[in-house]
XYZ file of C-alpha atoms in Angstrom:
421
model
C 105.208 93.095 145.726
C 101.593 91.995 146.226
C 100.175 95.539 146.085
C 102.238 96.477 143.007
C 101.061 93.387 141.116
C 97.460 93.931 142.251
C 97.335 97.577 141.113
C 99.001 96.670 137.817
C 96.508 93.871 137.061
C 93.490 95.987 138.076
C 94.712 98.832 135.847
C 95.165 96.459 132.905
C 91.720 94.907 133.363
C 90.138 98.367 133.439
C 92.054 99.381 130.313
C 90.822 96.310 128.445
C 87.203 96.428 129.675
C 86.775 100.240 129.786
C 84.014 100.199 132.496
C 81.570 103.129 132.424
C 83.248 104.116 129.141
C 86.127 105.713 131.047
C 88.907 107.269 128.976
C 92.175 105.344 128.933
C 94.098 108.283 130.405
C 91.710 108.484 133.387
C 92.194 104.766 134.133
C 95.995 104.962 133.999
C 95.995 108.135 136.112
C 93.875 106.446 138.796
C 96.303 103.508 138.841
C 99.241 105.903 139.145
C 97.543 107.713 142.034
C 97.125 104.481 144.010
C 100.723 103.286 143.587
C 101.913 106.733 144.697
C 99.426 106.892 147.590
C 100.661 103.529 148.896
C 104.272 104.718 148.499
C 105.211 102.110 145.920
C 106.828 104.943 143.931
C 108.195 108.289 145.121
C 108.468 111.762 143.624
C 111.946 111.095 142.192
C 110.554 108.065 140.347
C 107.787 110.211 138.853
C 110.313 112.818 137.650
C 112.408 110.029 136.076
C 109.392 108.556 134.255
C 108.239 111.982 133.067
C 111.673 112.636 131.584
C 111.570 109.211 129.916
C 108.145 109.409 128.255
C 107.193 113.043 127.626
C 109.203 113.423 124.403
C 108.063 110.045 123.080
C 104.413 110.803 123.736
C 104.734 114.247 122.146
C 106.252 112.692 119.019
C 103.438 110.138 118.838
C 100.887 112.924 119.134
C 102.620 114.821 116.313
C 102.559 111.721 114.096
C 98.844 111.186 114.654
C 98.001 114.845 113.897
C 100.009 114.577 110.672
C 98.282 111.290 109.804
C 94.781 112.671 110.344
C 95.605 115.838 108.368
C 96.708 113.676 105.430
C 93.541 111.625 105.790
C 91.106 114.555 105.620
C 92.876 115.863 102.515
C 92.187 112.551 100.767
C 95.815 111.387 100.582
C 95.073 107.836 101.676
C 91.851 107.548 99.653
C 93.856 108.558 96.585
C 96.380 105.786 97.273
C 93.574 103.264 97.916
C 92.038 104.008 94.522
C 95.424 103.671 92.827
C 95.946 100.336 94.593
C 92.627 99.114 93.193
C 93.590 100.281 89.702
C 96.948 98.482 89.836
C 95.272 95.330 91.171
C 93.209 94.865 87.998
C 94.129 92.381 85.317
C 93.543 92.700 81.557
C 89.844 91.850 81.989
C 89.409 94.670 84.534
C 88.959 92.131 87.333
C 90.683 92.815 90.654
C 93.187 90.144 91.650
C 92.849 89.186 95.315
C 96.584 88.522 95.685
C 97.584 91.765 93.968
C 95.193 93.767 96.129
C 96.530 92.188 99.312
C 100.128 92.630 98.162
C 99.724 96.343 97.414
C 97.740 96.991 100.598
C 100.371 95.339 102.787
C 103.238 97.215 101.124
C 101.236 100.429 101.610
C 100.731 99.559 105.296
C 104.439 98.857 105.710
C 105.429 102.318 104.503
C 102.785 104.365 106.314
C 103.599 102.528 109.544
C 107.306 103.297 109.096
C 106.645 107.003 108.532
C 103.564 107.653 110.675
C 103.641 105.027 113.427
C 101.506 101.962 114.062
C 98.753 103.719 116.037
C 98.154 106.305 113.330
C 98.491 103.714 110.561
C 95.929 101.307 112.000
C 93.395 104.102 112.528
C 93.879 105.210 108.903
C 94.113 101.911 107.016
C 91.101 100.282 108.722
C 88.487 102.753 107.346
C 90.139 102.455 103.917
C 89.802 98.646 103.895
C 86.200 98.900 105.145
C 85.446 101.449 102.391
C 86.951 99.177 99.725
C 84.686 96.316 100.781
C 81.659 98.453 101.689
C 79.435 96.708 99.109
C 80.144 93.233 100.542
C 77.215 91.903 102.586
C 76.962 88.114 102.987
C 78.874 85.581 105.109
C 81.306 84.615 102.351
C 82.123 88.282 101.850
C 82.695 88.787 105.594
C 85.406 86.102 105.501
C 87.176 88.110 102.794
C 86.853 91.362 104.751
C 88.086 89.775 107.991
C 91.125 88.245 106.244
C 92.114 91.613 104.832
C 91.475 93.420 108.132
C 93.440 90.891 110.191
C 96.340 90.974 107.709
C 96.727 94.760 107.622
C 96.238 94.987 111.387
C 99.026 92.464 111.943
C 101.482 94.284 109.694
C 100.681 97.670 111.286
C 102.294 96.410 114.504
C 104.742 93.912 113.035
C 106.344 96.467 110.695
C 106.618 99.152 113.372
C 110.291 98.320 113.944
C 111.555 100.161 110.860
C 112.254 103.618 112.319
C 112.347 105.099 115.815
C 109.105 106.985 115.069
C 107.271 103.834 113.948
C 106.098 102.899 117.449
C 105.823 104.479 120.897
C 107.790 101.494 122.240
C 110.685 102.412 119.906
C 110.601 106.054 120.958
C 110.760 105.248 124.662
C 113.467 102.604 124.246
C 115.601 104.800 121.985
C 115.323 107.619 124.510
C 116.284 105.376 127.432
C 119.300 103.776 125.687
C 120.301 106.909 123.711
C 119.920 105.126 120.367
C 120.261 107.653 117.555
C 117.868 107.703 114.612
C 120.360 106.373 112.040
C 121.761 103.647 114.311
C 118.246 102.375 114.980
C 117.322 102.352 111.264
C 120.520 100.482 110.304
C 120.013 97.779 112.925
C 116.321 97.300 112.175
C 116.524 97.485 108.356
C 117.095 93.779 107.687
C 114.682 92.515 110.397
C 111.993 94.830 108.978
C 112.528 93.499 105.446
C 112.306 89.935 106.767
C 109.052 90.865 108.523
C 107.573 92.301 105.319
C 108.542 89.415 103.046
C 107.591 86.662 105.510
C 104.208 88.351 106.129
C 103.556 88.688 102.396
C 104.429 85.038 101.829
C 102.290 83.665 104.672
C 99.269 85.843 103.876
C 99.335 85.446 100.086
C 100.159 81.747 99.954
C 98.402 80.447 103.070
C 95.471 82.637 104.133
C 94.372 83.707 100.633
C 94.092 80.121 99.387
C 90.538 79.871 100.705
C 89.468 83.149 99.046
C 88.337 83.688 95.427
C 91.076 84.627 92.954
C 89.202 87.717 91.760
C 86.985 90.276 93.458
C 84.285 92.626 92.244
C 84.800 95.962 93.987
C 83.337 99.367 93.264
C 84.232 102.436 95.276
C 81.250 104.715 95.736
C 83.369 107.658 96.850
C 85.085 109.807 94.233
C 88.487 111.119 95.245
C 89.406 114.688 94.309
C 93.148 114.780 94.776
C 95.689 116.022 92.236
C 98.874 114.149 91.392
C 100.958 117.288 92.030
C 99.553 117.671 95.552
C 100.147 113.962 96.132
C 103.834 114.462 95.229
C 103.968 117.453 97.583
C 102.677 115.255 100.441
C 105.254 112.575 99.651
C 108.068 115.157 99.672
C 106.782 116.568 102.964
C 106.812 113.105 104.561
C 110.368 112.504 103.358
C 111.484 115.855 104.776
C 109.631 115.030 107.998
C 111.729 111.887 108.450
C 114.957 113.622 107.385
C 114.370 116.247 110.071
C 114.940 113.538 112.696
C 118.407 112.877 111.268
C 119.163 116.618 111.264
C 117.882 116.988 114.827
C 120.143 114.096 115.862
C 123.200 115.790 114.345
C 122.558 119.182 115.966
C 121.085 117.702 119.168
C 117.770 119.508 118.793
C 114.615 118.332 120.522
C 113.120 115.872 118.019
C 109.670 115.801 119.629
C 109.176 119.574 119.421
C 110.375 119.645 115.800
C 107.950 116.831 114.934
C 105.084 118.667 116.625
C 105.870 121.933 114.782
C 106.051 120.113 111.443
C 102.782 118.283 112.003
C 101.007 121.480 113.094
C 102.336 123.291 110.010
C 100.910 120.584 107.774
C 97.666 120.730 109.742
C 97.534 124.457 108.960
C 97.789 123.591 105.248
C 94.872 121.192 105.705
C 92.997 123.918 107.595
C 93.357 126.301 104.667
C 91.837 123.673 102.362
C 89.252 121.979 104.600
C 88.613 124.189 107.595
C 85.813 122.241 109.292
C 87.471 118.831 108.989
C 90.821 120.214 110.162
C 89.252 121.706 113.275
C 87.663 118.336 113.976
C 91.153 116.742 113.847
C 92.436 119.061 116.582
C 89.289 118.541 118.641
C 89.465 114.736 118.440
C 93.258 114.341 118.510
C 94.361 111.893 121.217
C 95.624 114.530 123.630
C 95.196 112.066 126.489
C 97.905 109.758 125.089
C 100.564 111.641 127.056
C 98.721 111.269 130.371
C 97.865 107.651 129.545
C 101.452 106.567 128.899
C 102.753 108.604 131.850
C 100.234 107.087 134.283
C 100.677 103.533 133.016
C 104.455 103.712 133.300
C 104.196 104.894 136.904
C 102.162 101.753 137.659
C 104.713 99.611 135.797
C 107.661 101.243 137.542
C 106.176 100.133 140.868
C 106.460 96.557 139.587
C 110.083 97.133 138.634
C 110.922 98.502 142.092
C 109.313 95.464 143.715
C 111.693 93.041 142.002
C 110.056 92.049 138.686
C 112.862 93.734 136.764
C 115.442 91.771 138.756
C 113.760 88.484 137.821
C 113.959 89.449 134.150
C 117.589 90.548 134.503
C 118.500 87.119 135.887
C 116.822 85.470 132.889
C 118.701 87.734 130.478
C 121.952 87.077 132.329
C 121.721 83.384 131.439
C 121.138 84.224 127.764
C 123.696 86.931 127.012
C 126.771 84.710 126.527
C 125.543 83.286 123.206
C 124.341 85.611 120.412
C 121.660 83.292 119.051
C 120.329 82.417 122.500
C 120.361 86.058 123.600
C 118.398 87.288 120.588
C 115.873 84.470 120.337
C 115.525 84.093 124.110
C 115.086 87.809 124.835
C 112.719 88.248 121.896
C 110.444 85.365 122.772
C 110.307 86.343 126.454
C 109.217 89.870 125.462
C 106.750 88.480 122.929
C 105.070 86.127 125.400
C 104.811 88.659 128.221
C 103.612 91.393 125.837
C 100.805 89.201 124.539
C 99.641 88.588 128.115
C 100.302 91.926 129.822
C 100.335 94.353 126.847
C 103.450 95.648 125.096
C 103.608 99.102 126.734
C 104.219 97.767 130.273
C 106.576 95.098 128.926
C 108.589 97.713 127.035
C 109.427 99.670 130.174
C 110.082 96.639 132.378
C 112.291 95.091 129.690
C 114.166 98.344 129.071
C 114.968 98.766 132.746
C 116.062 95.125 133.051
C 118.300 95.330 129.933
C 120.167 98.470 131.008
C 123.645 96.869 131.100
C 123.164 94.234 128.406
C 124.316 94.115 124.729
C 122.374 96.344 122.339
C 121.309 93.393 120.172
C 119.256 92.135 123.114
C 117.537 95.536 123.263
C 116.605 95.288 119.575
C 115.406 91.701 120.070
C 113.306 92.927 122.980
C 111.687 95.537 120.722
C 110.983 92.992 117.990
C 109.359 90.829 120.642
C 107.096 93.541 122.057
C 106.141 94.964 118.644
C 105.455 91.674 116.836
C 104.781 89.217 119.653
C 102.084 91.440 121.132
C 99.905 90.423 118.165
C 99.498 86.911 119.592
C 96.439 88.113 121.529
C 94.003 91.008 120.937
C 95.019 92.586 124.276
C 98.726 92.698 123.412
C 99.019 96.198 121.953
C 97.357 99.582 122.264
C 96.997 99.792 118.468
C 95.022 96.520 118.440
C 92.717 97.817 121.176
C 92.118 100.979 119.113
C 91.486 98.780 116.063
C 88.949 96.509 117.771
C 87.094 99.530 119.146
C 86.975 101.044 115.651
C 85.639 97.792 114.163
C 82.922 97.570 116.823
C 81.759 101.086 115.950
C 81.573 100.013 112.289
C 79.500 96.918 113.160
C 82.294 94.407 112.482
C 83.039 91.741 115.077
C 86.122 89.529 115.119
C 85.918 86.918 117.858
C 88.747 86.236 120.299
C 89.144 82.710 118.893
C 89.224 83.867 115.262
C 91.794 86.536 116.088
C 94.053 84.130 118.003
C 93.799 81.460 115.306
C 94.990 83.907 112.660
C 97.659 85.486 114.861
C 99.162 82.223 116.092
C 99.898 80.970 112.571
C 101.470 84.232 111.410
C 103.102 85.796 114.487
C 105.483 82.986 115.463
C 107.079 82.435 112.015
C 107.359 86.199 111.393
C 108.993 86.595 114.808
C 111.469 83.853 113.931
C 112.460 85.537 110.655
C 112.776 88.945 112.316
C 115.240 87.516 114.859
C 117.104 85.839 112.015
C 117.353 89.205 110.267
C 118.785 90.749 113.445
C 121.456 88.041 113.632
C 122.387 88.489 109.942
C 122.378 92.308 109.937
């Protein structure tokens, strides 16, 4: 077990620190090589993991291509401008609470349809653009509050649909959860997440901010209402295709990739240079990254970590409330320490013969609880890297202070929603 734990921890540290600016997929691949070289996993294990993650990673890639194609066409800038317009009062002043409310609802829906990783990479530049004229310390507090709030909901609301998070995709594949079953079980918890987040942010964190803001967007958005409606219809059809694929047992990941590439072709016809840049900079390494990381994690499972978790779950499963709250909080705590991707696989393997409600509680834990620390989710790591490139720094202490006061109550209400579903 010592070697498996050592390679896992070294891989995680390298992922968080990114020494020599190494790509994430290179780091995970090196970790996978070492656990295979030391015979902690065998070839059959690798085939099993490949079968488990390839479709999920392909779907995530499709979602991100679709997201970036929408972005270059100005879809999200158009929505951002409309949000600002609707946030104004009769005196043409922008209400802070209205702006936050509309932004968070916007985040909730794009996360549901396009996944948390794509959503956080899209919404962050929009928020920065909205507050681009803010310069002083007081203004930075406003910007940070908005950034932390939308970042939290990008992960916290990624329980809505199977496609909303890579963790959902992998878990649904492993437990054969169909698209509709997943949506029905997660509908009420997702609503509880949205409303509890809105309440905490608007009535706790915004109390220290001014009631009105002066915001001017320098960038003009050229985007017709008719094309906006076309994009909305395309997104709806994109989601419906998952239901159709479920009925006819088609490969959902390949359908998603074809649909995203078709929409990219539309973007290419309109903005050729920007569309080519999307393909060039698309996160093609995400497949190798998740594959390599899960090989490292599977070595932990084979060395007995999964058995320890199974024994914990065994003591919880006889009472519905204990099983949901206990499983969820275990996944939340371990995700915040060791990242939610490793915890997803270890938890899935440990929960193989347990009630499905414990599986959903596990997902709520890894998707929401991972926000307790800045190292808890891949989307947060992407987000922090993006902020650094834009010259914005959010300290570890500031992040944890915000996350602690919002993550735990939102987690509680999400578990309550799962019980009441």
